Amino acid sequence: MKRYILCWAFLTGLLLSAPVSLQAQSDARTRSRLEMGRAAPNTIATNRSTGSSFSTARKLPFLSAPASTGLDRTVSLNKTSAINAYYRSLLLAPAPSAPVVKVASRTVQPETTAVTTPAETRPAVEESLRTERMQEDRLFANDRIVVSNVYPNPASEYAEIDYQITAPVGEARIIVSDILGSPIAEYTLEANDRKVRITTRDFATGMYFYRLSLDGKKVATKKLLVQHR
């Protein structure tokens, strides 16, 4: 490999030195002897410098100066002026206008509140309390008959039961029995009446039961206390 490189370098040196020798011969033909004698030292110096440069370039090719191109230009930019111009444009720019929000307005009409007097509210309150008491004090109720609980309870001389028949029910009875279940008294509920009274004057003090019977069927049973004063 080294042999090839040396051969290539030798041939390159011959090719480069050939034009110099030819130029020297042409100069020798055209000039006189005196001019040749004067120019000889310069030519020899030139040849020596050329040969040394060729030999240096041949030995160290990386030392050869690169060819300058037209793109090697220094570009100078004034950064301060560009920054000043940018912030000046921001300061002089008009501020964005705030969006206009339209609020829909509507007329509010005053609410009228009905004011009721105590005289007007008292009957309604009493009626509602009576209805609630009847619902809580019911012994039995359906679409044909409504029967209340016995009162007063405990009873002393007598006790009463309110009822209302709104449709034919056949046979409706209140049966009073002792604690063992033996019947003591029996009362029929008439359609044209609203109340039945149970006489407890002759009952011994103690606990009894009263039940409602419709068409021979027991539908409701509750306790009755008798306490003589």
PDB file of C-alpha atoms in Angstrom:
ATOM      1  CA  MET A   1       0.000   0.000   0.000  1.00  0.00           C
ATOM      2  CA  LYS A   2       2.846   2.381   0.851  1.00  0.00           C
ATOM      3  CA  ARG A   3       4.489   1.582  -2.475  1.00  0.00           C
ATOM      4  CA  TYR A   4       1.362   2.666  -4.358  1.00  0.00           C
ATOM      5  CA  ILE A   5       1.152   5.884  -2.407  1.00  0.00           C
ATOM      6  CA  LEU A   6       4.816   6.721  -3.121  1.00  0.00           C
ATOM      7  CA  CYS A   7       4.352   5.999  -6.816  1.00  0.00           C
ATOM      8  CA  TRP A   8       1.292   8.198  -6.956  1.00  0.00           C
ATOM      9  CA  ALA A   9       3.120  11.036  -5.190  1.00  0.00           C
ATOM     10  CA  PHE A  10       6.093  10.721  -7.528  1.00  0.00           C
ATOM     11  CA  LEU A  11       3.911  10.893 -10.626  1.00  0.00           C
ATOM     12  CA  THR A  12       2.055  13.881  -9.257  1.00  0.00           C
ATOM     13  CA  GLY A  13       5.342  15.689  -8.642  1.00  0.00           C
ATOM     14  CA  LEU A  14       6.498  15.007 -12.193  1.00  0.00           C
ATOM     15  CA  LEU A  15       3.257  16.326 -13.637  1.00  0.00           C
ATOM     16  CA  LEU A  16       3.455  19.494 -11.593  1.00  0.00           C
ATOM     17  CA  SER A  17       7.116  20.160 -12.395  1.00  0.00           C
ATOM     18  CA  ALA A  18       6.685  19.623 -16.134  1.00  0.00           C
ATOM     19  CA  PRO A  19       5.003  22.984 -16.880  1.00  0.00           C
ATOM     20  CA  VAL A  20       7.718  24.791 -14.925  1.00  0.00           C
ATOM     21  CA  SER A  21      10.503  23.284 -17.016  1.00  0.00           C
ATOM     22  CA  LEU A  22       8.630  23.996 -20.226  1.00  0.00           C
ATOM     23  CA  GLN A  23       8.072  27.607 -19.192  1.00  0.00           C
ATOM     24  CA  ALA A  24      11.756  27.954 -18.385  1.00  0.00           C
ATOM     25  CA  GLN A  25      12.705  26.641 -21.805  1.00  0.00           C
ATOM     26  CA  SER A  26      10.327  29.032 -23.564  1.00  0.00           C
ATOM     27  CA  ASP A  27      11.708  31.929 -21.582  1.00  0.00           C
ATOM     28  CA  ALA A  28      15.230  30.925 -22.481  1.00  0.00           C
ATOM     29  CA  ARG A  29      14.389  30.982 -26.153  1.00  0.00           C
ATOM     30  CA  THR A  30      12.756  34.388 -26.142  1.00  0.00           C
ATOM     31  CA  ARG A  31      15.146  36.219 -23.828  1.00  0.00           C
ATOM     32  CA  SER A  32      18.712  37.223 -24.250  1.00  0.00           C
ATOM     33  CA  ARG A  33      21.567  35.837 -22.263  1.00  0.00           C
ATOM     34  CA  LEU A  34      21.795  38.920 -20.057  1.00  0.00           C
ATOM     35  CA  GLU A  35      18.071  38.784 -19.234  1.00  0.00           C
ATOM     36  CA  MET A  36      18.362  35.092 -18.592  1.00  0.00           C
ATOM     37  CA  GLY A  37      21.266  35.696 -16.240  1.00  0.00           C
ATOM     38  CA  ARG A  38      19.328  38.362 -14.372  1.00  0.00           C
ATOM     39  CA  ALA A  39      16.167  36.351 -14.137  1.00  0.00           C
ATOM     40  CA  ALA A  40      17.844  33.123 -13.232  1.00  0.00           C
ATOM     41  CA  PRO A  41      18.063  33.776  -9.491  1.00  0.00           C
ATOM     42  CA  ASN A  42      14.384  34.761  -9.353  1.00  0.00           C
ATOM     43  CA  THR A  43      13.392  31.708 -11.339  1.00  0.00           C
ATOM     44  CA  ILE A  44      15.480  29.434  -9.152  1.00  0.00           C
ATOM     45  CA  ALA A  45      13.943  30.971  -6.031  1.00  0.00           C
ATOM     46  CA  THR A  46      10.496  30.620  -7.488  1.00  0.00           C
ATOM     47  CA  ASN A  47      11.143  27.027  -8.403  1.00  0.00           C
ATOM     48  CA  ARG A  48      12.483  26.327  -4.954  1.00  0.00           C
ATOM     49  CA  SER A  49       9.470  27.898  -3.269  1.00  0.00           C
ATOM     50  CA  THR A  50       7.113  26.091  -5.594  1.00  0.00           C
ATOM     51  CA  GLY A  51       8.875  22.813  -5.068  1.00  0.00           C
ATOM     52  CA  SER A  52       8.872  23.250  -1.295  1.00  0.00           C
ATOM     53  CA  SER A  53       5.192  24.111  -1.324  1.00  0.00           C
ATOM     54  CA  PHE A  54       4.443  21.094  -3.485  1.00  0.00           C
ATOM     55  CA  SER A  55       6.495  18.835  -1.284  1.00  0.00           C
ATOM     56  CA  THR A  56       4.809  20.209   1.870  1.00  0.00           C
ATOM     57  CA  ALA A  57       1.369  19.817   0.355  1.00  0.00           C
ATOM     58  CA  ARG A  58       2.274  16.341  -0.810  1.00  0.00           C
ATOM     59  CA  LYS A  59       3.519  15.303   2.637  1.00  0.00           C
ATOM     60  CA  LEU A  60       0.850  17.112   4.695  1.00  0.00           C
ATOM     61  CA  PRO A  61      -2.249  17.544   2.542  1.00  0.00           C
ATOM     62  CA  PHE A  62      -4.403  18.689   5.485  1.00  0.00           C
ATOM     63  CA  LEU A  63      -2.264  21.877   5.816  1.00  0.00           C
ATOM     64  CA  SER A  64      -3.417  23.220   2.488  1.00  0.00           C
ATOM     65  CA  ALA A  65      -5.603  26.290   2.921  1.00  0.00           C
ATOM     66  CA  PRO A  66      -9.228  25.731   1.966  1.00  0.00           C
ATOM     67  CA  ALA A  67     -10.653  27.749  -0.837  1.00  0.00           C
ATOM     68  CA  SER A  68     -12.609  30.697   0.361  1.00  0.00           C
ATOM     69  CA  THR A  69     -16.187  30.892  -0.780  1.00  0.00           C
ATOM     70  CA  GLY A  70     -18.470  33.800  -1.163  1.00  0.00           C
ATOM     71  CA  LEU A  71     -20.728  32.549   1.642  1.00  0.00           C
ATOM     72  CA  ASP A  72     -18.250  33.429   4.414  1.00  0.00           C
ATOM     73  CA  ARG A  73     -19.775  36.700   5.416  1.00  0.00           C
ATOM     74  CA  THR A  74     -20.236  38.119   8.843  1.00  0.00           C
ATOM     75  CA  VAL A  75     -23.817  39.029   9.656  1.00  0.00           C
ATOM     76  CA  SER A  76     -24.335  41.574  12.389  1.00  0.00           C
ATOM     77  CA  LEU A  77     -27.762  41.968  14.017  1.00  0.00           C
ATOM     78  CA  ASN A  78     -28.702  44.654  16.465  1.00  0.00           C
ATOM     79  CA  LYS A  79     -30.660  42.615  19.044  1.00  0.00           C
ATOM     80  CA  THR A  80     -31.453  45.570  21.258  1.00  0.00           C
ATOM     81  CA  SER A  81     -33.263  47.462  18.518  1.00  0.00           C
ATOM     82  CA  ALA A  82     -35.378  44.403  17.625  1.00  0.00           C
ATOM     83  CA  ILE A  83     -36.422  43.861  21.251  1.00  0.00           C
ATOM     84  CA  ASN A  84     -37.250  47.543  21.672  1.00  0.00           C
ATOM     85  CA  ALA A  85     -39.379  47.491  18.537  1.00  0.00           C
ATOM     86  CA  TYR A  86     -41.281  44.398  19.771  1.00  0.00           C
ATOM     87  CA  TYR A  87     -42.154  45.877  23.161  1.00  0.00           C
ATOM     88  CA  ARG A  88     -42.961  49.245  21.573  1.00  0.00           C
ATOM     89  CA  SER A  89     -45.535  47.502  19.350  1.00  0.00           C
ATOM     90  CA  LEU A  90     -47.060  45.835  22.426  1.00  0.00           C
ATOM     91  CA  LEU A  91     -47.342  49.124  24.297  1.00  0.00           C
ATOM     92  CA  LEU A  92     -48.820  51.025  21.366  1.00  0.00           C
ATOM     93  CA  ALA A  93     -51.306  48.289  20.445  1.00  0.00           C
ATOM     94  CA  PRO A  94     -54.929  49.177  21.381  1.00  0.00           C
ATOM     95  CA  ALA A  95     -56.296  47.352  24.441  1.00  0.00           C
ATOM     96  CA  PRO A  96     -59.018  44.771  23.678  1.00  0.00           C
ATOM     97  CA  SER A  97     -62.460  45.961  24.556  1.00  0.00           C
ATOM     98  CA  ALA A  98     -64.300  44.056  27.283  1.00  0.00           C
ATOM     99  CA  PRO A  99     -67.299  42.015  26.082  1.00  0.00           C
ATOM    100  CA  VAL A 100     -70.647  43.577  26.750  1.00  0.00           C
ATOM    101  CA  VAL A 101     -72.940  41.312  28.739  1.00  0.00           C
ATOM    102  CA  LYS A 102     -76.620  41.960  28.350  1.00  0.00           C
ATOM    103  CA  VAL A 103     -78.715  41.078  31.350  1.00  0.00           C
ATOM    104  CA  ALA A 104     -82.302  40.236  30.654  1.00  0.00           C
ATOM    105  CA  SER A 105     -84.492  42.126  33.034  1.00  0.00           C
ATOM    106  CA  ARG A 106     -87.924  40.993  34.017  1.00  0.00           C
ATOM    107  CA  THR A 107     -90.556  42.559  36.136  1.00  0.00           C
ATOM    108  CA  VAL A 108     -91.207  40.823  39.424  1.00  0.00           C
ATOM    109  CA  GLN A 109     -94.784  40.914  40.493  1.00  0.00           C
ATOM    110  CA  PRO A 110     -95.406  40.981  44.230  1.00  0.00           C
ATOM    111  CA  GLU A 111     -96.908  37.793  45.563  1.00  0.00           C
ATOM    112  CA  THR A 112    -100.212  38.163  47.284  1.00  0.00           C
ATOM    113  CA  THR A 113    -100.636  36.153  50.444  1.00  0.00           C
ATOM    114  CA  ALA A 114    -104.087  35.465  51.681  1.00  0.00           C
ATOM    115  CA  VAL A 115    -104.435  36.432  55.319  1.00  0.00           C
ATOM    116  CA  THR A 116    -106.940  34.437  57.304  1.00  0.00           C
ATOM    117  CA  THR A 117    -108.345  35.534  60.616  1.00  0.00           C
ATOM    118  CA  PRO A 118    -108.381  33.286  63.714  1.00  0.00           C
ATOM    119  CA  ALA A 119    -112.173  33.150  63.531  1.00  0.00           C
ATOM    120  CA  GLU A 120    -111.965  31.605  60.058  1.00  0.00           C
ATOM    121  CA  THR A 121    -109.231  29.090  60.885  1.00  0.00           C
ATOM    122  CA  ARG A 122    -110.759  27.792  64.143  1.00  0.00           C
ATOM    123  CA  PRO A 123    -113.610  25.760  62.565  1.00  0.00           C
ATOM    124  CA  ALA A 124    -111.256  24.251  60.001  1.00  0.00           C
ATOM    125  CA  VAL A 125    -108.761  23.238  62.699  1.00  0.00           C
ATOM    126  CA  GLU A 126    -111.485  21.720  64.841  1.00  0.00           C
ATOM    127  CA  GLU A 127    -112.856  19.791  61.886  1.00  0.00           C
ATOM    128  CA  SER A 128    -109.423  18.413  60.984  1.00  0.00           C
ATOM    129  CA  LEU A 129    -108.791  17.402  64.595  1.00  0.00           C
ATOM    130  CA  ARG A 130    -112.174  15.695  64.758  1.00  0.00           C
ATOM    131  CA  THR A 131    -111.433  13.836  61.543  1.00  0.00           C
ATOM    132  CA  GLU A 132    -108.033  12.705  62.792  1.00  0.00           C
ATOM    133  CA  ARG A 133    -109.539  11.615  66.097  1.00  0.00           C
ATOM    134  CA  MET A 134    -112.227   9.654  64.320  1.00  0.00           C
ATOM    135  CA  GLN A 135    -109.640   7.958  62.117  1.00  0.00           C
ATOM    136  CA  GLU A 136    -107.530   7.038  65.134  1.00  0.00           C
ATOM    137  CA  ASP A 137    -110.534   6.019  67.256  1.00  0.00           C
ATOM    138  CA  ARG A 138    -112.134   3.792  64.662  1.00  0.00           C
ATOM    139  CA  LEU A 139    -112.963   0.243  65.509  1.00  0.00           C
ATOM    140  CA  PHE A 140    -113.796  -0.610  61.910  1.00  0.00           C
ATOM    141  CA  ALA A 141    -114.460   1.215  58.619  1.00  0.00           C
ATOM    142  CA  ASN A 142    -115.271   0.234  55.049  1.00  0.00           C
ATOM    143  CA  ASP A 143    -117.372   1.595  52.198  1.00  0.00           C
ATOM    144  CA  ARG A 144    -120.642   0.629  53.959  1.00  0.00           C
ATOM    145  CA  ILE A 145    -120.162   1.245  57.685  1.00  0.00           C
ATOM    146  CA  VAL A 146    -117.902   3.220  60.033  1.00  0.00           C
ATOM    147  CA  VAL A 147    -117.742   2.286  63.753  1.00  0.00           C
ATOM    148  CA  SER A 148    -115.787   4.213  66.409  1.00  0.00           C
ATOM    149  CA  ASN A 149    -114.091   2.932  69.546  1.00  0.00           C
ATOM    150  CA  VAL A 150    -115.953   2.839  72.828  1.00  0.00           C
ATOM    151  CA  TYR A 151    -115.743   5.891  75.097  1.00  0.00           C
ATOM    152  CA  PRO A 152    -115.121   6.637  77.861  1.00  0.00           C
ATOM    153  CA  ASN A 153    -112.653   3.872  78.444  1.00  0.00           C
ATOM    154  CA  PRO A 154    -112.364   2.969  81.313  1.00  0.00           C
ATOM    155  CA  ALA A 155    -116.138   3.269  81.844  1.00  0.00           C
ATOM    156  CA  SER A 156    -118.119   3.495  85.077  1.00  0.00           C
ATOM    157  CA  GLU A 157    -121.882   3.737  84.477  1.00  0.00           C
ATOM    158  CA  TYR A 158    -122.011   3.446  80.701  1.00  0.00           C
ATOM    159  CA  ALA A 159    -119.939   3.592  77.480  1.00  0.00           C
ATOM    160  CA  GLU A 160    -120.974   4.727  74.022  1.00  0.00           C
ATOM    161  CA  ILE A 161    -120.016   3.826  70.434  1.00  0.00           C
ATOM    162  CA  ASP A 162    -120.604   6.090  67.412  1.00  0.00           C
ATOM    163  CA  TYR A 163    -121.308   4.549  64.023  1.00  0.00           C
ATOM    164  CA  GLN A 164    -122.588   5.454  60.562  1.00  0.00           C
ATOM    165  CA  ILE A 165    -124.134   3.114  58.004  1.00  0.00           C
ATOM    166  CA  THR A 166    -123.837   4.426  54.411  1.00  0.00           C
ATOM    167  CA  ALA A 167    -125.006   1.297  52.552  1.00  0.00           C
ATOM    168  CA  PRO A 168    -126.952  -1.836  53.374  1.00  0.00           C
ATOM    169  CA  VAL A 169    -124.812  -4.083  55.552  1.00  0.00           C
ATOM    170  CA  GLY A 170    -127.254  -6.811  56.489  1.00  0.00           C
ATOM    171  CA  GLU A 171    -126.850  -7.493  60.215  1.00  0.00           C
ATOM    172  CA  ALA A 172    -124.465  -5.350  62.320  1.00  0.00           C
ATOM    173  CA  ARG A 173    -124.015  -6.017  66.048  1.00  0.00           C
ATOM    174  CA  ILE A 174    -121.808  -5.058  69.011  1.00  0.00           C
ATOM    175  CA  ILE A 175    -121.166  -8.012  71.337  1.00  0.00           C
ATOM    176  CA  VAL A 176    -119.680  -7.509  74.835  1.00  0.00           C
ATOM    177  CA  SER A 177    -117.993 -10.519  76.475  1.00  0.00           C
ATOM    178  CA  ASP A 178    -115.996 -11.187  79.615  1.00  0.00           C
ATOM    179  CA  ILE A 179    -112.326 -12.055  79.782  1.00  0.00           C
ATOM    180  CA  LEU A 180    -113.120 -15.731  79.130  1.00  0.00           C
ATOM    181  CA  GLY A 181    -115.007 -14.873  75.914  1.00  0.00           C
ATOM    182  CA  SER A 182    -118.523 -15.532  77.223  1.00  0.00           C
ATOM    183  CA  PRO A 183    -121.112 -13.039  75.833  1.00  0.00           C
ATOM    184  CA  ILE A 184    -122.585 -10.629  78.421  1.00  0.00           C
ATOM    185  CA  ALA A 185    -124.528  -8.099  76.300  1.00  0.00           C
ATOM    186  CA  GLU A 186    -125.438  -7.629  72.647  1.00  0.00           C
ATOM    187  CA  TYR A 187    -126.549  -4.459  70.788  1.00  0.00           C
ATOM    188  CA  THR A 188    -127.917  -4.120  67.233  1.00  0.00           C
ATOM    189  CA  LEU A 189    -126.758  -1.180  65.075  1.00  0.00           C
ATOM    190  CA  GLU A 190    -129.770   0.369  63.373  1.00  0.00           C
ATOM    191  CA  ALA A 191    -129.408   2.119  60.010  1.00  0.00           C
ATOM    192  CA  ASN A 192    -131.407   5.182  61.146  1.00  0.00           C
ATOM    193  CA  ASP A 193    -129.373   5.669  64.323  1.00  0.00           C
ATOM    194  CA  ARG A 194    -125.834   7.008  64.960  1.00  0.00           C
ATOM    195  CA  LYS A 195    -124.964   5.863  68.489  1.00  0.00           C
ATOM    196  CA  VAL A 196    -125.278   2.870  70.773  1.00  0.00           C
ATOM    197  CA  ARG A 197    -124.945   2.967  74.596  1.00  0.00           C
ATOM    198  CA  ILE A 198    -123.505   0.066  76.598  1.00  0.00           C
ATOM    199  CA  THR A 199    -124.664  -0.023  80.241  1.00  0.00           C
ATOM    200  CA  THR A 200    -121.768  -0.997  82.512  1.00  0.00           C
ATOM    201  CA  ARG A 201    -123.369  -0.151  85.866  1.00  0.00           C
ATOM    202  CA  ASP A 202    -123.972  -3.819  86.672  1.00  0.00           C
ATOM    203  CA  PHE A 203    -120.568  -4.978  85.395  1.00  0.00           C
ATOM    204  CA  ALA A 204    -117.944  -5.921  87.941  1.00  0.00           C
ATOM    205  CA  THR A 205    -114.753  -3.956  87.893  1.00  0.00           C
ATOM    206  CA  GLY A 206    -112.363  -5.531  85.451  1.00  0.00           C
ATOM    207  CA  MET A 207    -111.525  -6.004  81.780  1.00  0.00           C
ATOM    208  CA  TYR A 208    -114.019  -6.940  79.075  1.00  0.00           C
ATOM    209  CA  PHE A 209    -114.035  -7.245  75.281  1.00  0.00           C
ATOM    210  CA  TYR A 210    -116.340  -5.670  72.699  1.00  0.00           C
ATOM    211  CA  ARG A 211    -116.405  -6.782  69.090  1.00  0.00           C
ATOM    212  CA  LEU A 212    -118.187  -5.872  65.851  1.00  0.00           C
ATOM    213  CA  SER A 213    -120.033  -8.599  63.951  1.00  0.00           C
ATOM    214  CA  LEU A 214    -121.242  -8.096  60.346  1.00  0.00           C
ATOM    215  CA  ASP A 215    -123.567 -10.775  58.952  1.00  0.00           C
ATOM    216  CA  GLY A 216    -122.431 -13.176  61.665  1.00  0.00           C
ATOM    217  CA  LYS A 217    -118.684 -12.604  61.065  1.00  0.00           C
ATOM    218  CA  LYS A 218    -116.354 -11.069  63.646  1.00  0.00           C
ATOM    219  CA  VAL A 219    -114.510  -8.179  61.981  1.00  0.00           C
ATOM    220  CA  ALA A 220    -112.945  -6.261  64.935  1.00  0.00           C
ATOM    221  CA  THR A 221    -112.350  -6.754  68.686  1.00  0.00           C
ATOM    222  CA  LYS A 222    -110.966  -4.377  71.373  1.00  0.00           C
ATOM    223  CA  LYS A 223    -110.707  -4.095  75.179  1.00  0.00           C
ATOM    224  CA  LEU A 224    -113.146  -2.320  77.502  1.00  0.00           C
ATOM    225  CA  LEU A 225    -112.166  -1.475  81.079  1.00  0.00           C
ATOM    226  CA  VAL A 226    -114.820  -1.034  83.754  1.00  0.00           C
ATOM    227  CA  GLN A 227    -113.913   0.853  86.906  1.00  0.00           C
ATOM    228  CA  HIS A 228    -116.592   1.976  89.373  1.00  0.00           C
ATOM    229  CA  ARG A 229    -115.947   5.123  91.402  1.00  0.00           C
TER     230      ARG A 229
END
